Coordinates of C-alpha atoms in Angstrom, one line a residue:
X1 CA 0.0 0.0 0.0
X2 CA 1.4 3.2 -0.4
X3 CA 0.5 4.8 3.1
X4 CA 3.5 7.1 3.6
X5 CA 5.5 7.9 6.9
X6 CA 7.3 11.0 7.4
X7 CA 8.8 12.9 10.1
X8 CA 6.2 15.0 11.8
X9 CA 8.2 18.6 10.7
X10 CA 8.4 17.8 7.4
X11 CA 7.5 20.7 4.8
X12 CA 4.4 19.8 2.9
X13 CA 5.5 21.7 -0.1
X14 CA 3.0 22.7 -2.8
X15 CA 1.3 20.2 -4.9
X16 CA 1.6 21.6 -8.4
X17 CA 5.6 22.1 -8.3
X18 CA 6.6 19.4 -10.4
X19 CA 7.8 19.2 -13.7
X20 CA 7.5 16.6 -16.4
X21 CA 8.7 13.1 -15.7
X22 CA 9.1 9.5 -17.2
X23 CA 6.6 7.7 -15.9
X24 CA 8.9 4.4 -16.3
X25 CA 10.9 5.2 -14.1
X26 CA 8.7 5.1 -10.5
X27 CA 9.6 2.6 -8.1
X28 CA 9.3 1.6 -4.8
X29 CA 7.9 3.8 -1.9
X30 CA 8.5 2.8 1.4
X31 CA 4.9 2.1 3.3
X32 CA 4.6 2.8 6.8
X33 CA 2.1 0.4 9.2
X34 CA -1.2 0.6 8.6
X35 CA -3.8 1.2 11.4
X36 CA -6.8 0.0 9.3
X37 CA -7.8 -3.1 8.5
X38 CA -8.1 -3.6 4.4
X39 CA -11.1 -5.2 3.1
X40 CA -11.6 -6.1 -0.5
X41 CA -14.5 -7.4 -1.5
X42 CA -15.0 -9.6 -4.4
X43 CA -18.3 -10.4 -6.4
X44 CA -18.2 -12.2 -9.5
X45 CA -18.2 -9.4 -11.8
X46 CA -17.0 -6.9 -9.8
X47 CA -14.2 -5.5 -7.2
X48 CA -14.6 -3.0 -4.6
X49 CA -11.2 -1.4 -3.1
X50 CA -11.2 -0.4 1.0
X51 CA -11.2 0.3 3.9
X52 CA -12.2 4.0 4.1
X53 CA -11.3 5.7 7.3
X54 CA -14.4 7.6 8.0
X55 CA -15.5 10.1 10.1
X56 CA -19.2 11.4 11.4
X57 CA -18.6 14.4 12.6
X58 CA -16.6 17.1 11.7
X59 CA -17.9 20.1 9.4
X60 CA -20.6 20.0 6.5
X61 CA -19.3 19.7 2.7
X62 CA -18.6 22.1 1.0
X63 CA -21.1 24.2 -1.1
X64 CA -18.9 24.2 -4.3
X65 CA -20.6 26.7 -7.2
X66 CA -23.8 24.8 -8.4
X67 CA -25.9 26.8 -11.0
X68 CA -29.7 26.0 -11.6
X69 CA -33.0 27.1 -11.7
X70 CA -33.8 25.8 -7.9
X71 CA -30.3 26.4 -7.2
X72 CA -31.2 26.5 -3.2
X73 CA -33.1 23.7 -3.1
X74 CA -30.1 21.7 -4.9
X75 CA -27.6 23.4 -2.2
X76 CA -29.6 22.0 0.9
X77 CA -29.2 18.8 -0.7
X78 CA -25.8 16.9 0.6
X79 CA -23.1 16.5 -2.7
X80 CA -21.9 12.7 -3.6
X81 CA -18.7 12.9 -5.8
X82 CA -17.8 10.6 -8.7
X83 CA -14.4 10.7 -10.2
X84 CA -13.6 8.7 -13.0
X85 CA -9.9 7.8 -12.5
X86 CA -9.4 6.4 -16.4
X87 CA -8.6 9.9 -18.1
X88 CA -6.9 11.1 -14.8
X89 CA -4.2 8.7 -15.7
X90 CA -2.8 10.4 -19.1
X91 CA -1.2 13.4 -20.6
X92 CA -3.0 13.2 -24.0
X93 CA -2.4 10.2 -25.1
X94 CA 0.8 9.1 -22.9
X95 CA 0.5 7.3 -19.5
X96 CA 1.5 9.8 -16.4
X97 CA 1.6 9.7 -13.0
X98 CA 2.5 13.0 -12.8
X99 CA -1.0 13.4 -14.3
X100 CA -2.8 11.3 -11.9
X101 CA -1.5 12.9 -9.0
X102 CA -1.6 16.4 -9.8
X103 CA -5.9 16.2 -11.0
X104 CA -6.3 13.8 -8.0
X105 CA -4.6 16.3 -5.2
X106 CA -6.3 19.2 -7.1
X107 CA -9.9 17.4 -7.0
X108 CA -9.1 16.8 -2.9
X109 CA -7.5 19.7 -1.9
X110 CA -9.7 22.4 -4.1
X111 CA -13.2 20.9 -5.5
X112 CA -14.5 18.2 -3.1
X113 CA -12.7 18.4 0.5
X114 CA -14.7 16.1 2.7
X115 CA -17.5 15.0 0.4
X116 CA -18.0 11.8 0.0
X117 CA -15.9 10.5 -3.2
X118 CA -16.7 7.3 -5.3
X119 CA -13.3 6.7 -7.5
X120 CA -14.4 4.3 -10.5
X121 CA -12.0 2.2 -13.4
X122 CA -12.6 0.8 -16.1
X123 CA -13.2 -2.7 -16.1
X124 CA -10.9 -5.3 -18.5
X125 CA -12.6 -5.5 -21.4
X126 CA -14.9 -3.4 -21.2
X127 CA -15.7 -2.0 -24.1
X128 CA -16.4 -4.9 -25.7
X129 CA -20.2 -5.0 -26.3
X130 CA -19.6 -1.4 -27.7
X131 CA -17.0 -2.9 -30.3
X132 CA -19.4 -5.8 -31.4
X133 CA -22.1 -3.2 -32.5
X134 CA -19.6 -1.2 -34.0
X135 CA -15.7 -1.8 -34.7
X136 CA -14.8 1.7 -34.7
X137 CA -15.8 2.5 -31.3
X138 CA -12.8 4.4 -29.6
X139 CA -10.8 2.1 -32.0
X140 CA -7.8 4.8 -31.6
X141 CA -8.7 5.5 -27.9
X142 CA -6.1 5.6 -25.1
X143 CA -5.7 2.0 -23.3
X144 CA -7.6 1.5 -19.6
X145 CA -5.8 1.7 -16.9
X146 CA -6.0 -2.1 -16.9
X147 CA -5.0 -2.7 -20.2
X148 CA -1.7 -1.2 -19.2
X149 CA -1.1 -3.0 -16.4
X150 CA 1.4 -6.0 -18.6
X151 CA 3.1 -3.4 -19.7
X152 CA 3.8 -0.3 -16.5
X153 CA 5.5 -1.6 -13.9
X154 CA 5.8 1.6 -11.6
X155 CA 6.9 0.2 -8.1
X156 CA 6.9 -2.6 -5.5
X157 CA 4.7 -3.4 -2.5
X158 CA 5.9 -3.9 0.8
X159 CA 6.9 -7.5 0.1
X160 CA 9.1 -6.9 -3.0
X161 CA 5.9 -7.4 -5.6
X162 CA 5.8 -5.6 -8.2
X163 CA 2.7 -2.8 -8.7
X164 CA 1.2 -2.2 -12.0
X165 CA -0.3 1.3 -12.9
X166 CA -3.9 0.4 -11.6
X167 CA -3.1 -1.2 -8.5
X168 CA -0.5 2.3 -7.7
X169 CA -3.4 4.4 -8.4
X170 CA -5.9 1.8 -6.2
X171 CA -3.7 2.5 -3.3
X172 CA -3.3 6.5 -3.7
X173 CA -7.0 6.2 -3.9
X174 CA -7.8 4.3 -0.8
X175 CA -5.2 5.6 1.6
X176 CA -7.0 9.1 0.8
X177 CA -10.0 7.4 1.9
X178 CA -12.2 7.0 -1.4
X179 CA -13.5 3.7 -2.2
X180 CA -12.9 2.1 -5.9
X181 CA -14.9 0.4 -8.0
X182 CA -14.3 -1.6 -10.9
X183 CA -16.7 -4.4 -12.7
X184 CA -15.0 -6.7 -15.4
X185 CA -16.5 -6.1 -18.5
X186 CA -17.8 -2.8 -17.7
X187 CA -16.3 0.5 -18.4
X188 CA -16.6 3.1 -15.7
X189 CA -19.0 5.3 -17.5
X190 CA -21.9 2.7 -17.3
X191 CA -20.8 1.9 -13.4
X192 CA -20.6 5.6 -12.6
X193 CA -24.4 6.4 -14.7
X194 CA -25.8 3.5 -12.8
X195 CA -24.3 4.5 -9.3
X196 CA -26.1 7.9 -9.9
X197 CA -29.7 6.6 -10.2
X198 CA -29.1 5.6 -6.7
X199 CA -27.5 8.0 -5.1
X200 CA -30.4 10.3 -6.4
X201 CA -32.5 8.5 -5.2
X202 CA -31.0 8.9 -1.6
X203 CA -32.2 12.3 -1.8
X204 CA -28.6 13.7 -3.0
X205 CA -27.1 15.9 -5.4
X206 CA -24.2 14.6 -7.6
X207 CA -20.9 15.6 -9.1
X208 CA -19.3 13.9 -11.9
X209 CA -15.4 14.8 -11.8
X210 CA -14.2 13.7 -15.6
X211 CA -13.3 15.2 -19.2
X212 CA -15.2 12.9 -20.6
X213 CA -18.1 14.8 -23.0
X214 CA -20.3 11.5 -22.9
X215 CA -21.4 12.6 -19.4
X216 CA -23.0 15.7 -20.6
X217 CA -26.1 13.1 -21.2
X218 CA -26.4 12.8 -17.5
X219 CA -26.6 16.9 -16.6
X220 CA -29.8 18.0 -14.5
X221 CA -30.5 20.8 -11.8
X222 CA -28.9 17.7 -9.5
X223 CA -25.9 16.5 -11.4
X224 CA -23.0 18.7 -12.5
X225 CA -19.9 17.9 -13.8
X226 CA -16.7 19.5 -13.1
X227 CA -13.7 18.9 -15.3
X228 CA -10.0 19.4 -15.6
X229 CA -9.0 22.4 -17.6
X230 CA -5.0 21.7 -18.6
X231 CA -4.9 25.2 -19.7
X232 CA -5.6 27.1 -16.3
X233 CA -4.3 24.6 -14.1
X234 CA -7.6 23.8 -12.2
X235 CA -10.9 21.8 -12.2
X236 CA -14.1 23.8 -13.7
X237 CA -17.6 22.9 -12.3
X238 CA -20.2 22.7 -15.8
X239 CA -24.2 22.5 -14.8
X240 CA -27.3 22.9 -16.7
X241 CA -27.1 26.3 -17.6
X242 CA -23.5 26.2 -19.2
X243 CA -24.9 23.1 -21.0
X244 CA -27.8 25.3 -22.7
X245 CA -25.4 28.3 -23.4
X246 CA -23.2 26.3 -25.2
X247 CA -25.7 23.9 -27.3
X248 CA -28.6 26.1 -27.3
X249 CA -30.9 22.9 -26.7
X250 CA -31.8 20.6 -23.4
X251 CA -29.6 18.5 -22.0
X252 CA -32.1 15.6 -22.5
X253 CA -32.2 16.2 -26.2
X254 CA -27.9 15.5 -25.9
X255 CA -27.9 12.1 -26.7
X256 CA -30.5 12.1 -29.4
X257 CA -27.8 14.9 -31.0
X258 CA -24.6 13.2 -30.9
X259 CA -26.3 9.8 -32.4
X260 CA -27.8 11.8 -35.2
X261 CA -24.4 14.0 -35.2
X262 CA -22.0 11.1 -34.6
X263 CA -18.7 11.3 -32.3
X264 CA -15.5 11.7 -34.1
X265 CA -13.2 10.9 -30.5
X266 CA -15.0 7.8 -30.4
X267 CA -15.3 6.4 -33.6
X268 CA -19.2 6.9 -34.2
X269 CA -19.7 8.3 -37.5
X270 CA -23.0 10.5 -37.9
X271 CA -25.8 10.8 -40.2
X272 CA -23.7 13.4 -42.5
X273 CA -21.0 10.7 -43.8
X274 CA -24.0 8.7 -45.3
X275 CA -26.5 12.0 -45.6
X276 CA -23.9 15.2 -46.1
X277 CA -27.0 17.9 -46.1
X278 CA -28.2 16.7 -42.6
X279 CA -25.9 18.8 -40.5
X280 CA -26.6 20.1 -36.9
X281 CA -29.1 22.9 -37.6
X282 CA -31.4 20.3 -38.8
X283 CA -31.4 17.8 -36.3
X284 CA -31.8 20.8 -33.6
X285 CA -34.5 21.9 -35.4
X286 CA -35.9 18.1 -35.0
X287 CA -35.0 17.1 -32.1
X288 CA -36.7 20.2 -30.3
X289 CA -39.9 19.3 -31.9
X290 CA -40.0 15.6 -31.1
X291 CA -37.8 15.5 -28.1
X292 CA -35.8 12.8 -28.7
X293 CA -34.2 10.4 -31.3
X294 CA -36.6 7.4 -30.9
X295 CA -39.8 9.9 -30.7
X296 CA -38.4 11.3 -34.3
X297 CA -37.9 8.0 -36.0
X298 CA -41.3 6.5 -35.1
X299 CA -43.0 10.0 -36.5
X300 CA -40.7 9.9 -39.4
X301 CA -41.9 6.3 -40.1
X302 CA -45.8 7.5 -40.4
X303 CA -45.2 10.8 -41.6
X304 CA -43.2 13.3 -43.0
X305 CA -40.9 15.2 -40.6
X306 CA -38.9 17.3 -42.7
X307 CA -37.8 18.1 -45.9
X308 CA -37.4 15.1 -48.4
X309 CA -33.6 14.7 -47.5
X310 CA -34.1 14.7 -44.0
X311 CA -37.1 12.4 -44.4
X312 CA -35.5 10.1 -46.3
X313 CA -32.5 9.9 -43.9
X314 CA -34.6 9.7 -40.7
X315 CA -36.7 6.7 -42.7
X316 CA -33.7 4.9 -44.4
X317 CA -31.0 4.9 -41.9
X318 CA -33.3 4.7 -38.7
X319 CA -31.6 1.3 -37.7
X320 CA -27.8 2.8 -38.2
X321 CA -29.3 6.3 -35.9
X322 CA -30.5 3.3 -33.4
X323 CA -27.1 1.7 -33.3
X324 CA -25.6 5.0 -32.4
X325 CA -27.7 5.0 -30.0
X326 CA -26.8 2.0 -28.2
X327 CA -23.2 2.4 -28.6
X328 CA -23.5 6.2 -26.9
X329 CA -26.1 5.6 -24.2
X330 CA -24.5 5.1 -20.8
X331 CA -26.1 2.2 -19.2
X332 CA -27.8 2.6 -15.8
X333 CA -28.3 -1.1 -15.3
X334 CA -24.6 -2.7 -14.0
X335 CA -24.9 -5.1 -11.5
X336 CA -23.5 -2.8 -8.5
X337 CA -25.4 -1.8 -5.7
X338 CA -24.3 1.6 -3.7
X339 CA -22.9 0.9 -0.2
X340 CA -24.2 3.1 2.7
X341 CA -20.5 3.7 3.5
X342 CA -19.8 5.5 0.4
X343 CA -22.1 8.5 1.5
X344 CA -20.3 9.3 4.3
X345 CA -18.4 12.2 4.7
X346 CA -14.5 11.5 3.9
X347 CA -11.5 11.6 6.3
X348 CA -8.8 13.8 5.2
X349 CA -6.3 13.3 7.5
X350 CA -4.1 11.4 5.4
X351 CA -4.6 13.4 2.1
X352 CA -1.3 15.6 2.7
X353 CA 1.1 12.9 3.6
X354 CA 0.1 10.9 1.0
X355 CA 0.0 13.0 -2.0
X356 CA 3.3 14.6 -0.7
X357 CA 5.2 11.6 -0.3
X358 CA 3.7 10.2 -3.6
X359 CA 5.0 13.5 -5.6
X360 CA 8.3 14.1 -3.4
X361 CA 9.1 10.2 -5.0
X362 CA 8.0 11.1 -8.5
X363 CA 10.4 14.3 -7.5
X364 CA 13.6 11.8 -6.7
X365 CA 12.8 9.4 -9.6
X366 CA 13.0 12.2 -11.9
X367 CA 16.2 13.7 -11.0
X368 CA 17.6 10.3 -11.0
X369 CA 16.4 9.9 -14.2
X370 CA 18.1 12.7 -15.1
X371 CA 21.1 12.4 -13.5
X372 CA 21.7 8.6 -15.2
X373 CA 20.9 10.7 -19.1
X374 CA 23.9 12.8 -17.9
X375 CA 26.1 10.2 -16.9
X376 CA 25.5 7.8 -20.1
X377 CA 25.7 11.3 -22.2
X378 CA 29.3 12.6 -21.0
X379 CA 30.7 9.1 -21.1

């Protein structure tokens, strides 16, 4: 595990101090004892990281800066944060620790403090039913976390094993007190939209911490997202009324618009590469009239909807709009049920130690690194 021990004087210098670093070169971190007992438990689809030092009392969350129509109501309501750890893990498209840890002590130390955090991977292979419907599906897409694992080798646990880059990021998670969840054959989008429903139905609001665009689908007065901005250095929160500035339409009318539109980052191809006139004006026009994808097709099958191109479109190619939508809708039925333990508010106490041991080690590895370049280059 990668619980940390340092002298109690020790500096905790800033988080965001680091420059780049080869993220082959990480190894072992010495662990101190732990004071928790570690519990993983194991169902047959899925795997659920702990413990999570918890505590009842201490202050209330945070309020954060939720935007919406019944924008008090949503801030009496208690905030349950998801972060989807996946996209955390990369500088475009190359593995980075660095990465990991500077979103992840950002997210802690600036956005969700002592809310309760659910941290979620992707599954192995779990983009697979996605692929059978259609082959291009993120068919030029990053690898999981997982998927790397063969292949990064970052450092070894306290008995001389070595850690591959999901199990390093497990522990970070856990000893910050977050539990993690990953299902085989899932990806994390479907586990987080399915962990939603319930948490909303707890009576809580919900904050989706991710890049990812696909979880625009999910955006109502109660769930926000808040994403990573590399260009100003800090995490952004995005509700319903940035959704509606920028698209000009509902945010339950977003789905129905990228299956019409398609998804160039993840291999979906829209209506236009088989219909080049039906661009986005029209399917905005359509989709505020009918209100969603599946209302459109049925009227288009009965009667005309639009001009002849667009009817002809909406008529011939309903099944290929369909299978966008299958490959683009996040699922909300995963076989995971939310544990009353996740809710409660998080312990912080061992965020700072953690994250600065983690990044003074990344620190060392680097200037070693760069120390060995020097040596090999002047001899």
């Amino acid at each position: 595990m990668i619980e940390l021990a340092v002298p109690a004087n020790v500096h905790v210098r800033p988080y965001l101090t680091l420059q780049p670093f080869d993220v082959n070169s990480i190894s072992s971190v010495k662990p101190r004892t732990r004071t928790t007992t570690t519990r993983t438990l194991e169902t047959k689809t899925s795997f659920i990281f702990g413990p999570f030092n918890r505590t009842l009392g201490g202050q209330l969350a945070a309020k954060g800066d939720f935007n919406g129509d019944d924008q008090e109501k949503s801030k009496s309501k208690k905030r349950v944060f998801f972060l989807d750890v996946n996209p955390l893990c990369y500088e475009g498209s190359t593995p980075s620790l660095r990465s990991f840890g500077r979103w992840v002590s950002m997210f802690f130390d600036q956005v969700s403090r002592s809310d309760p955090v659910i941290a979620v991977l992707d599954g192995e292979r779990g983009n697979e039913h996605r692929r059978q419907l259609l082959p291009s599906y993120k068919a030029h897409r990053r690898k999981s976390v997982g998927q790397l694992a063969a292949s990064q080798r970052f450092s070894k646990d306290h008995v001389g094993r070595s850690r591959d880059s999901r199990q390093f990021v497990i522990d970070v998670l856990q000893e910050c007190n977050a539990p993690v969840v990953k299902i085989e054959g899932h990806e994390a989008d479907d586990v987080v939209a399915t962990l939603v429903e319930q948490v909303l139905q707890r009576g809580y609001r919900v904050v989706i911490a991710s890049p990812d665009k696909d979880f625009k689908q999910l955006i109502s007065e109660d769930v926000q997202l808040v994403m990573p901005l590399n260009d100003l250095e800090r995490w952004s929160f995005y509700t319903i009324k940035h959704y509606i500035a920028q698209y000009n339409c509902d945010p339950h009318s977003d789905l129905s618009l990228r299956c019409i539109m398609g998804d160039e980052v993840d291999g979906v191809p829209g209506i236009q590469h088989v219909v080049p006139g039906f661009g986005r004006k029209t399917a905005l026009k359509l989709l505020k009239k009918h209100g969603s994808l599946e209302n459109l097709l049925n009227a288009a099958a009965v009667r005309t909807v639009g001009r002849e191109y667009a009817q002809e479109a909406l008529t011939k190619y309903a099944d290929y709009l369909r299978r966008n939508y299958e490959v683009l809708a996040l699922r909300r039925d995963i076989d995971i049920h939310l544990e009353e333990e996740w809710l409660i508010e998080r312990d912080t106490g061992n965020d700072s130690i953690v994250l600065s041991n983690l990044f003074t080690s990344l620190e060392a590895k680097q200037n070693l690194a760069q120390q060995t370049r020097s040596h090999f280059s002047n001899g």
